Short mmCIF file of C-alpha atoms and ligand atoms in Angstrom, two decimals:
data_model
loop_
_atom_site.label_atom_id
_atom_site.label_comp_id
_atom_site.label_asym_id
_atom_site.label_seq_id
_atom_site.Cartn_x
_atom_site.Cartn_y
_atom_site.Cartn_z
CA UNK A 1 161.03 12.78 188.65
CA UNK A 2 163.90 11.55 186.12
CA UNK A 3 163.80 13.00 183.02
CA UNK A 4 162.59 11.54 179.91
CA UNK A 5 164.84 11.39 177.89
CA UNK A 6 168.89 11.63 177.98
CA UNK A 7 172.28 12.39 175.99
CA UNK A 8 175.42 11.32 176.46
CA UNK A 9 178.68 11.18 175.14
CA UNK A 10 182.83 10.86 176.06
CA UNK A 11 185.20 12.42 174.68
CA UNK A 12 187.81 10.27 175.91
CA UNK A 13 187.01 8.46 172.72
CA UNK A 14 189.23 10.50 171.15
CA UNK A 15 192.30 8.32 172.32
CA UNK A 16 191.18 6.00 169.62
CA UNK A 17 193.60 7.30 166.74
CA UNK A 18 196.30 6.99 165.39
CA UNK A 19 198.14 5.88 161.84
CA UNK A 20 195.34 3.33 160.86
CA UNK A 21 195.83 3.44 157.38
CA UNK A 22 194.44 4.90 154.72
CA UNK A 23 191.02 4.71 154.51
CA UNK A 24 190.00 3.51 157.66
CA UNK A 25 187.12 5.04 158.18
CA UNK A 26 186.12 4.49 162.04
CA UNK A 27 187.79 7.51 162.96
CA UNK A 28 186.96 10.14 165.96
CA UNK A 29 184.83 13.01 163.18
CA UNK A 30 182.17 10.35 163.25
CA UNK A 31 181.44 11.37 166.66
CA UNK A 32 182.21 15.08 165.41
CA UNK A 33 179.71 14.22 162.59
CA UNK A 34 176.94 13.45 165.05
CA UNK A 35 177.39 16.48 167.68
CA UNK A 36 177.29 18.78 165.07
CA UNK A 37 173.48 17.29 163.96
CA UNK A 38 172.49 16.78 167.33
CA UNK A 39 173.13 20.00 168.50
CA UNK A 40 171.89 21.92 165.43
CA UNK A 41 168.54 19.78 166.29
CA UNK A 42 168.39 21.35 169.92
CA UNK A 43 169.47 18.44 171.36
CA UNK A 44 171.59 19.02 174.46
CA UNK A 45 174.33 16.09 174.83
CA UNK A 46 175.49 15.59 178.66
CA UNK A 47 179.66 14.79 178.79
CA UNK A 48 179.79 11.87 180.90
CA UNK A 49 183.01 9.39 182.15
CA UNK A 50 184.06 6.08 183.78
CA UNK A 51 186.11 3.40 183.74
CA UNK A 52 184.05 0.55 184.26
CA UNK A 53 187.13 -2.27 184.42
CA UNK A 54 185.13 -4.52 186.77
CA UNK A 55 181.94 -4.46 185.22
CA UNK A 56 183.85 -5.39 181.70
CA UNK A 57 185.71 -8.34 182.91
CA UNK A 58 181.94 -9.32 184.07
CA UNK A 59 181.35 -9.80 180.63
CA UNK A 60 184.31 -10.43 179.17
CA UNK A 61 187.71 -12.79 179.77
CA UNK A 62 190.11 -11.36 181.42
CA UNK A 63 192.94 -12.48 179.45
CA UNK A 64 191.24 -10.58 176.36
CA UNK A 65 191.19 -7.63 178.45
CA UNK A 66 194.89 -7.87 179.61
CA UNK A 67 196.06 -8.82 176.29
CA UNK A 68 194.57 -5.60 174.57
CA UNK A 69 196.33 -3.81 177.41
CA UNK A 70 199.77 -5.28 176.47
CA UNK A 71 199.69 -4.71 173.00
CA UNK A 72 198.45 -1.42 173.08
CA UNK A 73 201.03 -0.20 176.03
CA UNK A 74 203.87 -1.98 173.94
CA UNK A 75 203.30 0.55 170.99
CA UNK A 76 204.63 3.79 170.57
CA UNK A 77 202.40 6.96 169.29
CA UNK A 78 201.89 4.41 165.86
CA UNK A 79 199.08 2.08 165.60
CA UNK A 80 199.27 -1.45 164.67
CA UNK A 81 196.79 -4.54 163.57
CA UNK A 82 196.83 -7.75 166.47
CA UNK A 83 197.66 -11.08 164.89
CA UNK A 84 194.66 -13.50 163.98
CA UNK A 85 195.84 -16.10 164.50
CA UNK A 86 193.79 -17.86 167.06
CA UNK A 87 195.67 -19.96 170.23
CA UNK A 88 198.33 -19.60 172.35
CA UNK A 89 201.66 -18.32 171.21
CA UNK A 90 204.76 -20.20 172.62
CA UNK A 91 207.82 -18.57 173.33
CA UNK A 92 211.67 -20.21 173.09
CA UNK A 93 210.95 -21.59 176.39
CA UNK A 94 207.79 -23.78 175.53
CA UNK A 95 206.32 -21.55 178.04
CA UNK A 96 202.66 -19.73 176.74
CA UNK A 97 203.48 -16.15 175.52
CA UNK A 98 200.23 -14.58 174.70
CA UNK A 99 197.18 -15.16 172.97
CA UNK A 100 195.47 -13.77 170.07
CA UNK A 101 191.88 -12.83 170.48
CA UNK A 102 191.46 -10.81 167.65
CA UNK A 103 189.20 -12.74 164.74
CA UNK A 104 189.66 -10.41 162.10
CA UNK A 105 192.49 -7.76 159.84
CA UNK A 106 190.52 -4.78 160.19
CA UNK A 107 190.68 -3.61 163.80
CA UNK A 108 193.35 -1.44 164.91
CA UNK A 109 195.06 -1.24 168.34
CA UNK A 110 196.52 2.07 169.02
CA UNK A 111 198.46 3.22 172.47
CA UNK A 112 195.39 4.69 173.62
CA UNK A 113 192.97 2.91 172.57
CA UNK A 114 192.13 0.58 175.97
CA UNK A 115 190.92 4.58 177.42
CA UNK A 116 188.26 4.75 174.40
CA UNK A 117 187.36 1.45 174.76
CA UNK A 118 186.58 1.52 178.23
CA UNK A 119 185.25 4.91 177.83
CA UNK A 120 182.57 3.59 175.05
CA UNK A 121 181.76 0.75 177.63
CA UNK A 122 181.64 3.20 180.95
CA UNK A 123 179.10 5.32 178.52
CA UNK A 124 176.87 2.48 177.64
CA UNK A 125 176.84 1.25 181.25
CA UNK A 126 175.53 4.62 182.38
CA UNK A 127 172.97 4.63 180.05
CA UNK A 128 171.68 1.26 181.10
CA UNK A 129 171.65 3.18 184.99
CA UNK A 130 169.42 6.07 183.63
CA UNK A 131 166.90 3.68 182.08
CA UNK A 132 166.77 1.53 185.38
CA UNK A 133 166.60 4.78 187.06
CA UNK A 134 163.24 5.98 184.93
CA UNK A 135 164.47 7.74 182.18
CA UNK A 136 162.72 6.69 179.05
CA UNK A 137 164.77 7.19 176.58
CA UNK A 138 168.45 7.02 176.76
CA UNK A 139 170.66 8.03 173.67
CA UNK A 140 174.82 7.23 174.54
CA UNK A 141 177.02 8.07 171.88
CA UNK A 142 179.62 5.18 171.90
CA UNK A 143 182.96 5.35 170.12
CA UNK A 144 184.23 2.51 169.70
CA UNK A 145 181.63 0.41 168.74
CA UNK A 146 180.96 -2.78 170.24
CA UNK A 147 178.46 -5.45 168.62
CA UNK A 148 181.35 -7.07 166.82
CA UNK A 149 183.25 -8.19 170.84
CA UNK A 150 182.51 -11.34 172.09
CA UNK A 151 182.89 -12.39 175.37
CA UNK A 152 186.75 -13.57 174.48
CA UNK A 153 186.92 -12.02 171.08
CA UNK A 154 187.65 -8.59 169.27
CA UNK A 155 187.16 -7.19 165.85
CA UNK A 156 184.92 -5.55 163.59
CA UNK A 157 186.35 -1.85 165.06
CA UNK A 158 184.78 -3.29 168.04
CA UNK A 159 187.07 -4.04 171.82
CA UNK A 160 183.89 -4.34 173.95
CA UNK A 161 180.75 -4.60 173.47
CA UNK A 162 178.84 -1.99 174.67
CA UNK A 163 175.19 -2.53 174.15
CA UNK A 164 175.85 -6.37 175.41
CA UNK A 165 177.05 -4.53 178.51
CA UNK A 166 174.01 -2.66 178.98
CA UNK A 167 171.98 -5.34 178.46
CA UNK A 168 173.38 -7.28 180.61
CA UNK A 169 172.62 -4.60 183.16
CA UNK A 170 168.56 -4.31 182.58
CA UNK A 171 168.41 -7.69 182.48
CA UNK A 172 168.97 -8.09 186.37
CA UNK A 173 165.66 -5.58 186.38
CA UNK A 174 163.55 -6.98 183.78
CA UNK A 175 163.29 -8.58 180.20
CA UNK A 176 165.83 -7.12 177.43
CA UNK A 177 165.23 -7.13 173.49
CA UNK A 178 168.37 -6.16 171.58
CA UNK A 179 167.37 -4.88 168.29
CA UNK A 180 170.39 -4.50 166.26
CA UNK A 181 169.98 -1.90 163.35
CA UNK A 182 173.47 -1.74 161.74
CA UNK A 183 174.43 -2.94 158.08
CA UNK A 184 176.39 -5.83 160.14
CA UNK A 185 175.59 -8.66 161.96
CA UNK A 186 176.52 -8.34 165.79
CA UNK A 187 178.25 -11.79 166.00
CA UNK A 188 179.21 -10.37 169.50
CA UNK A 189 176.16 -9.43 170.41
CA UNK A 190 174.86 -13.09 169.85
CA UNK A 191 177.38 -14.93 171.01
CA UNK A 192 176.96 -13.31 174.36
CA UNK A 193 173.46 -13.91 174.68
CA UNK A 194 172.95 -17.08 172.69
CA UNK A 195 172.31 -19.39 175.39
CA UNK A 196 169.76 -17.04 177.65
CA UNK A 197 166.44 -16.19 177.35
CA UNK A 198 166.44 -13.43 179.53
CA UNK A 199 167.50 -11.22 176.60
CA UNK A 200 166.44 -11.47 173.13
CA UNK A 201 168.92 -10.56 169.94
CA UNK A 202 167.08 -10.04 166.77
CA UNK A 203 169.06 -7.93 163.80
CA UNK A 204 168.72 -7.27 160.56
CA UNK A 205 171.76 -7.34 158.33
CA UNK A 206 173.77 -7.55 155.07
CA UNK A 207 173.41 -11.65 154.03
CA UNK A 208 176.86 -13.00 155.54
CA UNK A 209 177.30 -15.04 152.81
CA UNK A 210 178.63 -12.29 150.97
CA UNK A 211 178.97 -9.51 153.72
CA UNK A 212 181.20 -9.33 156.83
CA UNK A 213 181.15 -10.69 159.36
CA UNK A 214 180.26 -13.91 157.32
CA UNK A 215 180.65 -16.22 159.99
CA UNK A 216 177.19 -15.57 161.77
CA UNK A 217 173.79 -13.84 160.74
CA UNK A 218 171.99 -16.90 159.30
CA UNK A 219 168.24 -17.59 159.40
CA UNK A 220 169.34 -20.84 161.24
CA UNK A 221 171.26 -19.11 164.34
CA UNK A 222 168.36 -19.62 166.47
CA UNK A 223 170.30 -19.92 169.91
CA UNK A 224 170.82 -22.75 172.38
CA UNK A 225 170.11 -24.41 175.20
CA UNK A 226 167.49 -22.76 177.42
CA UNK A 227 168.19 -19.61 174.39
CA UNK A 228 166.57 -21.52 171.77
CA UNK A 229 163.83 -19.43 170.32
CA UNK A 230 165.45 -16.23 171.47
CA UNK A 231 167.67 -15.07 168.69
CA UNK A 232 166.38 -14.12 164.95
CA UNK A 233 168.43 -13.39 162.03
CA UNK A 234 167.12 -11.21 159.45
CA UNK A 235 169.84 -11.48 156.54
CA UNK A 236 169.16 -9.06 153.22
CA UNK A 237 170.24 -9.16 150.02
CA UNK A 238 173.37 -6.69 149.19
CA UNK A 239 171.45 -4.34 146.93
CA UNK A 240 168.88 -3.85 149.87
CA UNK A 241 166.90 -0.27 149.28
CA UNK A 242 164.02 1.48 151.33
CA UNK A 243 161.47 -0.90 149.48
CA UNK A 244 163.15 -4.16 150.67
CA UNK A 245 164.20 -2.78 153.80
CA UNK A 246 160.94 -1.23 155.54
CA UNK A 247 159.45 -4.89 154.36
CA UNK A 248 161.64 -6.49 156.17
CA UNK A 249 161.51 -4.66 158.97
CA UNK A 250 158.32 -5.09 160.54
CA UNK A 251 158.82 -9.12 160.71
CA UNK A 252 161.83 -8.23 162.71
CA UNK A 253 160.11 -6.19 164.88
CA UNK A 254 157.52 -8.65 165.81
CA UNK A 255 159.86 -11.04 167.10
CA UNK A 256 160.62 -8.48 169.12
CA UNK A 257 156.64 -7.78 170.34
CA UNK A 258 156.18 -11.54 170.99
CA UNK A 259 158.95 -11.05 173.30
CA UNK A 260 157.15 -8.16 175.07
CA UNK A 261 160.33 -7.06 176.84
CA UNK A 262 160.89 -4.52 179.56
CA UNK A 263 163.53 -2.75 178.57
CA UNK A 264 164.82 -2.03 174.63
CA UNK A 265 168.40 -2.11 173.77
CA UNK A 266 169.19 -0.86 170.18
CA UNK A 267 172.56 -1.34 168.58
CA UNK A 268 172.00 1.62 166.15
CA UNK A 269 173.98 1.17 163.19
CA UNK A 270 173.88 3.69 160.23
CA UNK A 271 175.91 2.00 158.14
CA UNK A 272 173.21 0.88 155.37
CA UNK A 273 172.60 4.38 154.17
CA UNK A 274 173.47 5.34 150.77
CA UNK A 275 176.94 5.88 150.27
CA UNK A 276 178.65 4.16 152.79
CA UNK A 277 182.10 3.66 152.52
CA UNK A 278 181.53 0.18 154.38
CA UNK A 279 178.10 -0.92 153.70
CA UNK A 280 176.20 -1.21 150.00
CA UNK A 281 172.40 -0.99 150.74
CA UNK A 282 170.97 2.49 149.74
CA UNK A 283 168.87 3.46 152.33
CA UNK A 284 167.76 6.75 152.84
CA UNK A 285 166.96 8.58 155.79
CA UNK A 286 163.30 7.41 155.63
CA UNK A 287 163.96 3.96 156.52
CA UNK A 288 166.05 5.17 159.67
CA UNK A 289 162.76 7.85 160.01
CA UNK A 290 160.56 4.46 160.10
CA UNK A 291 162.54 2.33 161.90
CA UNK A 292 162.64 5.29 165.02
CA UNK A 293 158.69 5.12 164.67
CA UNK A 294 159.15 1.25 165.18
CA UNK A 295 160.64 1.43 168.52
CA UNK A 296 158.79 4.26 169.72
CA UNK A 297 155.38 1.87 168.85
CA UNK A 298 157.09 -0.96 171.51
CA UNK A 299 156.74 2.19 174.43
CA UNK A 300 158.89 0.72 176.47
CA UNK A 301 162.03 2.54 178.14
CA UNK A 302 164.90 2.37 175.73
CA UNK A 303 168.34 2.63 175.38
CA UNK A 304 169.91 3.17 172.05
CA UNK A 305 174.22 2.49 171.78
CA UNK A 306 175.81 4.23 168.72
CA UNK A 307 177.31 0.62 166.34
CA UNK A 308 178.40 2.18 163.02
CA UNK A 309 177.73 4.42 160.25
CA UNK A 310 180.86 6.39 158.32
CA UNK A 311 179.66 8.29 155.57
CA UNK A 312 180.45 11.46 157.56
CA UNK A 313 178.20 13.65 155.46
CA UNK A 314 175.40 12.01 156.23
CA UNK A 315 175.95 10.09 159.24
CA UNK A 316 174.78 12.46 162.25
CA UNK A 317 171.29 13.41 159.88
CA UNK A 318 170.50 10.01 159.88
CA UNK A 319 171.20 9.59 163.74
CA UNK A 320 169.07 12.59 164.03
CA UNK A 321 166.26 10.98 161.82
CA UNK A 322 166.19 7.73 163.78
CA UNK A 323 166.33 9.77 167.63
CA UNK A 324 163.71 11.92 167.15
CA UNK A 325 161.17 8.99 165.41
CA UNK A 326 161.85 7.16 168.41
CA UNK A 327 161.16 9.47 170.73
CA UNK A 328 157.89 10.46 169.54
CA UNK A 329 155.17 8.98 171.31
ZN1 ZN B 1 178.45 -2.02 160.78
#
């Protein structure tokens, strides 16, 4: 009988470093951050690795993938930010050059980094085997994140996007509901999915207007084609507390229970707590407590992929908070 529930992480996603600037806050002691909670909790955390190349270019182009590994192998031990600048470059020669896929100035490229990216992916992929498998509840511990990557886009600390992945995965078994929980809106997440049915996107978020990503995350992003009625946007105000927050939430959630999916996918993202360096909501670790009892209501097998969250003294309590509400059924 497969077990019922299951940890896992990589520690390859430690090749993800590098001289990023000061500041820059999605840095390898996050993961250290959430070992340390999850182990004082009892929780044992299985080490697991691949390099899932095939099953990312599934997802995502291949020139993305080949221009991440270029840059990155150019560099020495330093790190460097990709240009933005969307198109393709032209050498002397008239001939293309390269392209930039990269939509934003905030996401890093370091030597290493195509290992931890991969890595994040290979982890997220495996977790999305254990659920098809019959384990209930599946917990991988991705570094990178991923909601930000689009199927020819990168940004947002994000290279590939793991939960999309995953999702991507289950859905050749059965119905998927992504439920995206971070402070951001996964423009990956639903750009990948916009035009399918098969899986549903909802998230709540920071409004764009003000917050980033602000190019996606409105009410009106409903998705397209034979997607149309399968993506919700739940956009709150900056100063969003507990109050505003656990109001909020259960209208997101019953998107997700007229869906009645098979399989849950959650892009857990800790990054509206109190004190984020990144975020500005307030939350405390009773709206990550509630929104754990949430999904375990739904009782359906469920993967949940580490997004963000970088207030290191806090971050791996409030991972803690939101695993073992979820399990509890
Ligand atoms: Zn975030």
């Amino acid at each position: 009988m497969a077990s019922r529930s299951s940890f896992i992480v990589d520690h390859a996603h430690k090749a993800h470093d590098g001289a990023f600037g000061y500041g820059y806050p999605e840095i390898p002691a996050r993961v250290d951050s959430i070992m340390a909670s999850l182990e004082r909790t009892g929780y044992e955390v299985e080490e697991f690795h691949s390099e899932p190349r095939d099953a990312i270019v599934s997802l995502h182009a291949h020139d993305m993938l080949n221009y991440i590994d270029r840059f990155c192998s150019s560099m020495d031990d330093s790190a460097a930010y990709p240009p933005v600048l969307p198109g393709t470059v032209r050498d002397g020669t008239g001939h293309p050059r390269s392209q930039t896929f990269c939509f934003d100035l905030s996401t890093p490229l370091a030597r290493r980094t195509p290992e931890a990216a991969m890595a994040a992916a290979g982890l997220a992929l495996e977790g999305a085997a254990r659920v098809q498998a019959g384990t209930k509840f599946v917990y991988a511990l991705c570094r990178p994140p991923g909601h930000h990557a689009g199927t020819d886009f990168f940004g947002g600390f994000c290279f590939f996007n793991n939960a999309a992945l995953a999702a991507d995965v289950l859905s050749k078994q059965g119905s998927v509901a992504i439920l995206d929980l971070d402070y951001h809106h996964g423009n990956g997440t639903q750009q990948i999915f916009y035009e399918r049915r098969d899986v549903l996107y909802v998230s709540t978020h920071a409004d764009p207007t003000m917050a980033y990503p602000q190019i996606s995350g409105f009410t009106n992003e409903t998705g397209a084609g034979e997607g149309e009625g399968y993506n919700f946007n739940f956009p709150l105000p900056l100063n969003t507390d507990d109050r505003t927050y656990l109001e909020a939430l259960p209208r997101a959630m019953e998107s997700v229970w007229d869906f009645d999916p098979d399989f849950l996918v959650i892009s857990l993202g800790l990054d509206g707590a109190m004190g984020d360096p990144v975020g500005t909501w307030s939350l405390s670790k009773e709206s990550f407590e509630k929104s754990g009892e949430k999904v375990a209501e739904m009782g359906v097998p469920t993967l949940v992929i580490q997004e963000g969250g970088y207030n290191l003294r806090r971050l791996g309590d409030d991972v803690v908070a939101f695993l073992d509400a979820a399990q509890a059924s």
